mmCIF file of N, CA and C and ligand atoms in Angstrom:
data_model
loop_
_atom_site.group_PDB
_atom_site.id
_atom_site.type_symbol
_atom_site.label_atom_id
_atom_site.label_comp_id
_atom_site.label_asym_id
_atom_site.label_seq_id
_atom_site.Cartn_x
_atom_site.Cartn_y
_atom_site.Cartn_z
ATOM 1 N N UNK A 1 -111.585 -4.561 144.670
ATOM 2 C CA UNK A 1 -111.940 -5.967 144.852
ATOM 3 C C UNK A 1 -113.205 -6.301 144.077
ATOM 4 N N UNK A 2 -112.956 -7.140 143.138
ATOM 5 C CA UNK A 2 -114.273 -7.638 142.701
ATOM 6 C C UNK A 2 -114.979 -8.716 143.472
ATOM 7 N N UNK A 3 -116.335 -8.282 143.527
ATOM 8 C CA UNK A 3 -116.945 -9.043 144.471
ATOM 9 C C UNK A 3 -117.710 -10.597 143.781
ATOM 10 N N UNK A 4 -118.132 -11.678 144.467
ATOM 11 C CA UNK A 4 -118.130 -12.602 143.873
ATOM 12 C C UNK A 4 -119.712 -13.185 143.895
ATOM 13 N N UNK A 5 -120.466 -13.629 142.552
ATOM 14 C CA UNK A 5 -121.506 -13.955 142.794
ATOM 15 C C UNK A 5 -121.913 -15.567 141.761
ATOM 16 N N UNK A 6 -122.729 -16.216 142.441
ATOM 17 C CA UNK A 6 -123.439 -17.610 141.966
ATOM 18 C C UNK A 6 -123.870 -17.185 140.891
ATOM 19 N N UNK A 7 -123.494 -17.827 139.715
ATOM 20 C CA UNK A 7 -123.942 -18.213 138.267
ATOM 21 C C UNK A 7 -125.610 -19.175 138.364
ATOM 22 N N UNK A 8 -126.432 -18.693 137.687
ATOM 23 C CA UNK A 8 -127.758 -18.958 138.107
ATOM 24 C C UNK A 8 -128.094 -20.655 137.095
ATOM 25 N N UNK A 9 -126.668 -20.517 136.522
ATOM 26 C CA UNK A 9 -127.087 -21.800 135.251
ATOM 27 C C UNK A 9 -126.618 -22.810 136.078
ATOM 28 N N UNK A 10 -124.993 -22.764 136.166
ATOM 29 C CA UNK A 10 -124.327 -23.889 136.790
ATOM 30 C C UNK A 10 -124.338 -23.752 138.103
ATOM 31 N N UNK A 11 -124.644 -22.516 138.796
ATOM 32 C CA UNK A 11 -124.618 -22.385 140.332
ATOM 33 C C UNK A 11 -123.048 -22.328 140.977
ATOM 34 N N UNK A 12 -122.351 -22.707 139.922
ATOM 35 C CA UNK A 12 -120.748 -22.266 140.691
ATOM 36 C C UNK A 12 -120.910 -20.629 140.935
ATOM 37 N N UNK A 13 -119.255 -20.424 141.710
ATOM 38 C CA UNK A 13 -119.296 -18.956 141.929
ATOM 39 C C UNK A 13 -118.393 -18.503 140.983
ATOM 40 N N UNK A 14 -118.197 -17.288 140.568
ATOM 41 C CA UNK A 14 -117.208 -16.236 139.899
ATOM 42 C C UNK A 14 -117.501 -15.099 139.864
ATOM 43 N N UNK A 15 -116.474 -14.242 139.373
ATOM 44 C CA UNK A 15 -116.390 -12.662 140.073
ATOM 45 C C UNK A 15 -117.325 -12.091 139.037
ATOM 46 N N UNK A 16 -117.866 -10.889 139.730
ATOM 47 C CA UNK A 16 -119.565 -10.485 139.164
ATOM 48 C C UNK A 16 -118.666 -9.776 137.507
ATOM 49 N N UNK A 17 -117.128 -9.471 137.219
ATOM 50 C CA UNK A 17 -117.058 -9.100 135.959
ATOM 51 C C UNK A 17 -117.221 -10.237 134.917
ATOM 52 N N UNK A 18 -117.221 -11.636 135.445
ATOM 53 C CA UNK A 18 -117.126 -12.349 134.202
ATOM 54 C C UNK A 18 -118.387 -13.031 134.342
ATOM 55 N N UNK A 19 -119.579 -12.027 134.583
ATOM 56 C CA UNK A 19 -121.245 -13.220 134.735
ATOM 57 C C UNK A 19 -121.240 -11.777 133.865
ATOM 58 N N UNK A 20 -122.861 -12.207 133.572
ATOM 59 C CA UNK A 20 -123.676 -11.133 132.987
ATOM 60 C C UNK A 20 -124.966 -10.322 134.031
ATOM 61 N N UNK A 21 -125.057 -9.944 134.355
ATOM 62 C CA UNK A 21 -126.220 -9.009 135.308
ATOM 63 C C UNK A 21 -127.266 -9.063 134.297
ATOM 64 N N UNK A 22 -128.532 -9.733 134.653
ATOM 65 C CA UNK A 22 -129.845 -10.635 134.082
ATOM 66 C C UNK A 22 -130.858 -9.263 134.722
ATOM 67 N N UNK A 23 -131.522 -8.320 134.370
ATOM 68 C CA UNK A 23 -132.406 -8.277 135.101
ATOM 69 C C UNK A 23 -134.230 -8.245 134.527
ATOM 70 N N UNK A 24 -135.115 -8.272 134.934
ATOM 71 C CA UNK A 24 -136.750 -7.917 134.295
ATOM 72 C C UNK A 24 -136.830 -6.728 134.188
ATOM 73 N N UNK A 25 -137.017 -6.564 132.597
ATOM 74 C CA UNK A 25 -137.850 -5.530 132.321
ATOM 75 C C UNK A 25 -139.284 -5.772 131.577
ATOM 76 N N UNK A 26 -140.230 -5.477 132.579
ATOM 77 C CA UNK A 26 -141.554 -6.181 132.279
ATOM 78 C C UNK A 26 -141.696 -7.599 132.412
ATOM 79 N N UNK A 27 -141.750 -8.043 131.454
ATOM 80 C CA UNK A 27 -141.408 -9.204 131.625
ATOM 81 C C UNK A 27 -140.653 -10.395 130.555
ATOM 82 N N UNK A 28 -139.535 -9.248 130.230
ATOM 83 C CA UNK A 28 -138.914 -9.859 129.264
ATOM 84 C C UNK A 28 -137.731 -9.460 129.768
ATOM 85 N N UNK A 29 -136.357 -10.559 129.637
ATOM 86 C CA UNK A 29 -134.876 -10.341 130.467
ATOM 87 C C UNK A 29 -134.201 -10.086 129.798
ATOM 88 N N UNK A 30 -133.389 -8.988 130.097
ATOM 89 C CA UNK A 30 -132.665 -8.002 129.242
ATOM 90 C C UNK A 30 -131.226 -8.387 130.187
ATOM 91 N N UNK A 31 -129.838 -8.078 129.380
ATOM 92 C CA UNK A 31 -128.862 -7.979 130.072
ATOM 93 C C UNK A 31 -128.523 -6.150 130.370
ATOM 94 N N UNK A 32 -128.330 -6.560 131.603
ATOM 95 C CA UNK A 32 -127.815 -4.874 132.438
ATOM 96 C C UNK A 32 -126.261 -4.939 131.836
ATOM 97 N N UNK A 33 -125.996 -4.555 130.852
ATOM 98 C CA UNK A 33 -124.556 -4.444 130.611
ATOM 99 C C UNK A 33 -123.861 -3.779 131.525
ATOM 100 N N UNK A 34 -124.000 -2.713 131.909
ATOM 101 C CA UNK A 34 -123.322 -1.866 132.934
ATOM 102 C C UNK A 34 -123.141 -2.401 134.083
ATOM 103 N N UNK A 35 -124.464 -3.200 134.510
ATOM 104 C CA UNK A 35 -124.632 -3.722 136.041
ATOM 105 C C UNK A 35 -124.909 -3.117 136.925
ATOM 106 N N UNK A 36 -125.859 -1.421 136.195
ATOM 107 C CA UNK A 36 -126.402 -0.757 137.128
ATOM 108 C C UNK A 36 -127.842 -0.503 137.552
ATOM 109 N N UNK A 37 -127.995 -1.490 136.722
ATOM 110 C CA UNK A 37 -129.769 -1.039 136.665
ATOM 111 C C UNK A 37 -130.653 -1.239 138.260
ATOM 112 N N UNK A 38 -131.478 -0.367 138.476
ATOM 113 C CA UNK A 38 -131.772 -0.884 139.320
ATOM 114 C C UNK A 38 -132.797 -2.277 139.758
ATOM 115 N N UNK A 39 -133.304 -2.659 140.954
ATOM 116 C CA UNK A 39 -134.062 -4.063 140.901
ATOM 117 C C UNK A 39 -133.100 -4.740 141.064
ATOM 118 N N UNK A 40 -133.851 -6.657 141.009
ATOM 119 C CA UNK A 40 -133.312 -7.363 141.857
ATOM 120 C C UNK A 40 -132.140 -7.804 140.638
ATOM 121 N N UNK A 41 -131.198 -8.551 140.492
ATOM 122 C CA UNK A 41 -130.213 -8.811 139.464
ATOM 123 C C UNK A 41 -130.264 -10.461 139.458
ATOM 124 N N UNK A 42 -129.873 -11.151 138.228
ATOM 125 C CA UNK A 42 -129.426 -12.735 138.308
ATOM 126 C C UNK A 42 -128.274 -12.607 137.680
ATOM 127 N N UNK A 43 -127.542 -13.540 138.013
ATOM 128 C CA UNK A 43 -126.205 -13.407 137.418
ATOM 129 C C UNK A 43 -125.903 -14.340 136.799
ATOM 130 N N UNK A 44 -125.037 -14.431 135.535
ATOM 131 C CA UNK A 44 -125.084 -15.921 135.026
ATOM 132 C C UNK A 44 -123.543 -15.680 133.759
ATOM 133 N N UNK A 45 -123.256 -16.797 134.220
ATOM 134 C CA UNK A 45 -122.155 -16.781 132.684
ATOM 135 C C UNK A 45 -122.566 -16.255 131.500
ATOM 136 N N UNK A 46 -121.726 -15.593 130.438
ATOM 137 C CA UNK A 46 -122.145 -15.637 128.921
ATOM 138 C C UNK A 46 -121.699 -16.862 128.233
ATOM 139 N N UNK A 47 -123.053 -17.813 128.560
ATOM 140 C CA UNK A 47 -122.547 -18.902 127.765
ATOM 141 C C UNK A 47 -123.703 -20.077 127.993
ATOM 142 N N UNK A 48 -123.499 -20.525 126.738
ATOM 143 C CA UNK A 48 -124.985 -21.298 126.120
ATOM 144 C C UNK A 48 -125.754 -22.213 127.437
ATOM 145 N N UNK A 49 -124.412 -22.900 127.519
ATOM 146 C CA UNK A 49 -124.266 -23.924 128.545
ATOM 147 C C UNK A 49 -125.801 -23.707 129.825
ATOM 148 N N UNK A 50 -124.920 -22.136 130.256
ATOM 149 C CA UNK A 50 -125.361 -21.764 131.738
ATOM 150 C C UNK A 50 -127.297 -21.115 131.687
ATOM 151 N N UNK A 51 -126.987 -20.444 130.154
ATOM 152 C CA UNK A 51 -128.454 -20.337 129.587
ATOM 153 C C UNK A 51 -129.350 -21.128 130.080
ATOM 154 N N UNK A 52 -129.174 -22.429 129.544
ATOM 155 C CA UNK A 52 -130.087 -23.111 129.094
ATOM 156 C C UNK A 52 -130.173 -23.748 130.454
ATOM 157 N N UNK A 53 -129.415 -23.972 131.349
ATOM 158 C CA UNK A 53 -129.602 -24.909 132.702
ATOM 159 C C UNK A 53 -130.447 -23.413 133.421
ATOM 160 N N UNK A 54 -130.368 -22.747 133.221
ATOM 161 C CA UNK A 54 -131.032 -21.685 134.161
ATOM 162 C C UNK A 54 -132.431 -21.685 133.764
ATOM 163 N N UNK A 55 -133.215 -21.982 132.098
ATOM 164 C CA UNK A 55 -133.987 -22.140 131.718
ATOM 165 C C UNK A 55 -135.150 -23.417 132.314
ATOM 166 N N UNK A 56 -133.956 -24.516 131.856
ATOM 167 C CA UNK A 56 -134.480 -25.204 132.585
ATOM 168 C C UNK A 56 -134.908 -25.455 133.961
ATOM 169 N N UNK A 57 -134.301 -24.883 134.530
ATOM 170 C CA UNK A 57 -134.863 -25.043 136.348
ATOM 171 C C UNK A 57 -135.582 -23.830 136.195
ATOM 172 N N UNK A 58 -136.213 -22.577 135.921
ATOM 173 C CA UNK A 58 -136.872 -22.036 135.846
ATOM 174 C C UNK A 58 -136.106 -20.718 136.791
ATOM 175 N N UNK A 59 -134.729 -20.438 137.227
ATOM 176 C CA UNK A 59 -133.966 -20.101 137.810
ATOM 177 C C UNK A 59 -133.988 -18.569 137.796
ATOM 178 N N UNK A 60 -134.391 -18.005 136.485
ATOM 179 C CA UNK A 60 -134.307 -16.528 136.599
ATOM 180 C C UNK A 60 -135.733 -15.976 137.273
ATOM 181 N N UNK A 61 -136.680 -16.950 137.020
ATOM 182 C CA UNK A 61 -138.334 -16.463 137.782
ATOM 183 C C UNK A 61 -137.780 -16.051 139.313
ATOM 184 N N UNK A 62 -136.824 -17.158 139.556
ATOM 185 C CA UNK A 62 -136.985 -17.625 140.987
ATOM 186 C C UNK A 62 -136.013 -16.254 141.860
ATOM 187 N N UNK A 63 -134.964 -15.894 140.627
ATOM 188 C CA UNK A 63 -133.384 -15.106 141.367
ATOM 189 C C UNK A 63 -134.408 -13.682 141.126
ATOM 190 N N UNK A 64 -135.417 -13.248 140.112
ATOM 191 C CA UNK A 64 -135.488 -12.197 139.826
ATOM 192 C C UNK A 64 -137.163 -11.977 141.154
ATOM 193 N N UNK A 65 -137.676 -12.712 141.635
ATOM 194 C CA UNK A 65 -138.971 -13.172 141.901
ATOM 195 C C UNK A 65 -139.733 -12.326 141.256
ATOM 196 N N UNK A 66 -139.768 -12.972 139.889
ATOM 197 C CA UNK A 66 -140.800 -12.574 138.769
ATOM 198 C C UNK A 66 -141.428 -14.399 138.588
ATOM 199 N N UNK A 67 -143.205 -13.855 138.600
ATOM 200 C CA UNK A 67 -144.074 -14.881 138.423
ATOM 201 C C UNK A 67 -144.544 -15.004 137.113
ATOM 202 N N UNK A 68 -144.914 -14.034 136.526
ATOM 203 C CA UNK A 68 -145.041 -14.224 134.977
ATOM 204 C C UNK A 68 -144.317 -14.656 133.895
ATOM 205 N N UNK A 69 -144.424 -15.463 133.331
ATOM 206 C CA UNK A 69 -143.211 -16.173 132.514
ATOM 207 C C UNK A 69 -142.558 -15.141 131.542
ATOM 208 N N UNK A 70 -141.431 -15.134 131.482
ATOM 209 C CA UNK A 70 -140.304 -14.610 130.771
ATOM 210 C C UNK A 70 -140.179 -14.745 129.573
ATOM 211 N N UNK A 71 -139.890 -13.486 128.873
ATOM 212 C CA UNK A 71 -139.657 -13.642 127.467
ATOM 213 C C UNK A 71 -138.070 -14.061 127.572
ATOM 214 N N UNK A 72 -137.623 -14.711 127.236
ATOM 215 C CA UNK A 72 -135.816 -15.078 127.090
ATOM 216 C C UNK A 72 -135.350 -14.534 125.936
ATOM 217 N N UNK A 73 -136.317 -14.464 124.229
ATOM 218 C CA UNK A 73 -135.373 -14.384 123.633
ATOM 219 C C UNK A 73 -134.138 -13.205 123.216
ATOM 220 N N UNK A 74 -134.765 -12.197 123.996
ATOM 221 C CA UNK A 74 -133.422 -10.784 123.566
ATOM 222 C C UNK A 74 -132.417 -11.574 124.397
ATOM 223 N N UNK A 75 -132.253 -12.264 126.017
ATOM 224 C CA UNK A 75 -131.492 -12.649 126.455
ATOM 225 C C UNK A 75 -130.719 -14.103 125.875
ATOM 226 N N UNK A 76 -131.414 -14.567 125.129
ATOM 227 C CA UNK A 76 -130.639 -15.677 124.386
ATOM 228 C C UNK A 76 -129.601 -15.264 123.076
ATOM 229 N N UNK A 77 -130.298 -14.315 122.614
ATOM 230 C CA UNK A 77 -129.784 -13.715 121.580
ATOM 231 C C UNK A 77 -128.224 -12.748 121.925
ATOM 232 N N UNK A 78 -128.400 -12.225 123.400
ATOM 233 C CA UNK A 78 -127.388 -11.687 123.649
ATOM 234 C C UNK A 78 -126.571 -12.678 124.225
ATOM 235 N N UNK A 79 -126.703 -13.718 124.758
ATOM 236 C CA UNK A 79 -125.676 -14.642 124.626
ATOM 237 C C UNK A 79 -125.161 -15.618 123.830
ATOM 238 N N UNK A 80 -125.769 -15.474 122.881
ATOM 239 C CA UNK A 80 -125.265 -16.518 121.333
ATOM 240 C C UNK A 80 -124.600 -15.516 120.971
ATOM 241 N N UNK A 81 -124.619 -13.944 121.211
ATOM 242 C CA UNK A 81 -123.698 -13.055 120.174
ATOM 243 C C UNK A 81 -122.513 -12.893 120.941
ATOM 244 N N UNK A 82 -122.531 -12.941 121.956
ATOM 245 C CA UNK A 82 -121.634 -12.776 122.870
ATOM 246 C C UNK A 82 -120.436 -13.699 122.673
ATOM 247 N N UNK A 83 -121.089 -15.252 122.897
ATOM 248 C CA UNK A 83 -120.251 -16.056 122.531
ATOM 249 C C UNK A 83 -119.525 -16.172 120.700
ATOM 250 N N UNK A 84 -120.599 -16.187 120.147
ATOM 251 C CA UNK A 84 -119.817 -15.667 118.919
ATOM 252 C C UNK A 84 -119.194 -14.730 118.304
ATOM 253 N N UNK A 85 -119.339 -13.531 119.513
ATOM 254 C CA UNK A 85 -118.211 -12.604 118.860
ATOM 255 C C UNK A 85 -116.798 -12.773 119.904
ATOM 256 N N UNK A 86 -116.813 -14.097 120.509
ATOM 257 C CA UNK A 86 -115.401 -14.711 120.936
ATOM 258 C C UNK A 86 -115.044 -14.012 122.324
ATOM 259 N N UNK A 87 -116.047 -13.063 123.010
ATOM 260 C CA UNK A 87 -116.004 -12.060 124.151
ATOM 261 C C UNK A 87 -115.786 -12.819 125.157
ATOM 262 N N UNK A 88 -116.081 -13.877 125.404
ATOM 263 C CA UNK A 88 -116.595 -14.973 126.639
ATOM 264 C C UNK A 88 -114.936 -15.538 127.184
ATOM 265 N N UNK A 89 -114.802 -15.280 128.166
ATOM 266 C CA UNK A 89 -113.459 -15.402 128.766
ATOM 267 C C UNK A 89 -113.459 -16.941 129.519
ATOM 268 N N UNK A 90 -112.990 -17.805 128.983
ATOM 269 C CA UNK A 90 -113.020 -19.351 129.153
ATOM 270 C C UNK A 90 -113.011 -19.165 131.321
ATOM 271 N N UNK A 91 -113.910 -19.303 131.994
ATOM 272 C CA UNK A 91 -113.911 -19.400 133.508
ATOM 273 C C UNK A 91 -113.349 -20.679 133.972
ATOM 274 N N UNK A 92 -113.305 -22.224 132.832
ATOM 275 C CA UNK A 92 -112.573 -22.966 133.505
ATOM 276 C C UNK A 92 -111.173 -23.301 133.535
HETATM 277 ZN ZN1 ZN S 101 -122.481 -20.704 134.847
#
């Protein structure tokens, strides 16, 4: 059974294989590809969309409770490649 978790961009739900596992390292957000790392996790679509609404509300400080501001860009970068290498499985 895949278990099901809130997308941190749009806040809908879907099953934790089709989000990405967000977590801090230091203080720059790396994707847990595996989804094993340990620490707290954010979960979020691969996709620009959900990025950038999570950015804007300040959403990964809040899911990861990290106070120091976030480096995003390895995590932006892994979701612009993501989506452009066509990986991103349409959720609607
Ligand atoms: Zn989303």
């Amino acid at each position: 059974m895949d278990s099901v978790r809130t997308c941190i961009g749009c806040r809908s739900r879907a099953s934790r294989s089709s989000l990405l596992r967000i977590v801090a390292r230091g203080s720059e957000l790396v994707v847990d590809e595996s989804a094993t790392l340990p620490g707290r996790g954010a979960w979020l679509h691969p996709r620009i969309e959900c990025y950038r609404k999570a950015v804007q509300r300040r959403a990964f400080g809040r899911a990861l409770q990290v106070t120091d501001t976030l480096d995003t860009t390895a995590l932006e970068t892994a979701v612009l490649e993501n989506r452009l290498n066509g990986t991103v499985a349409s959720n609607e």
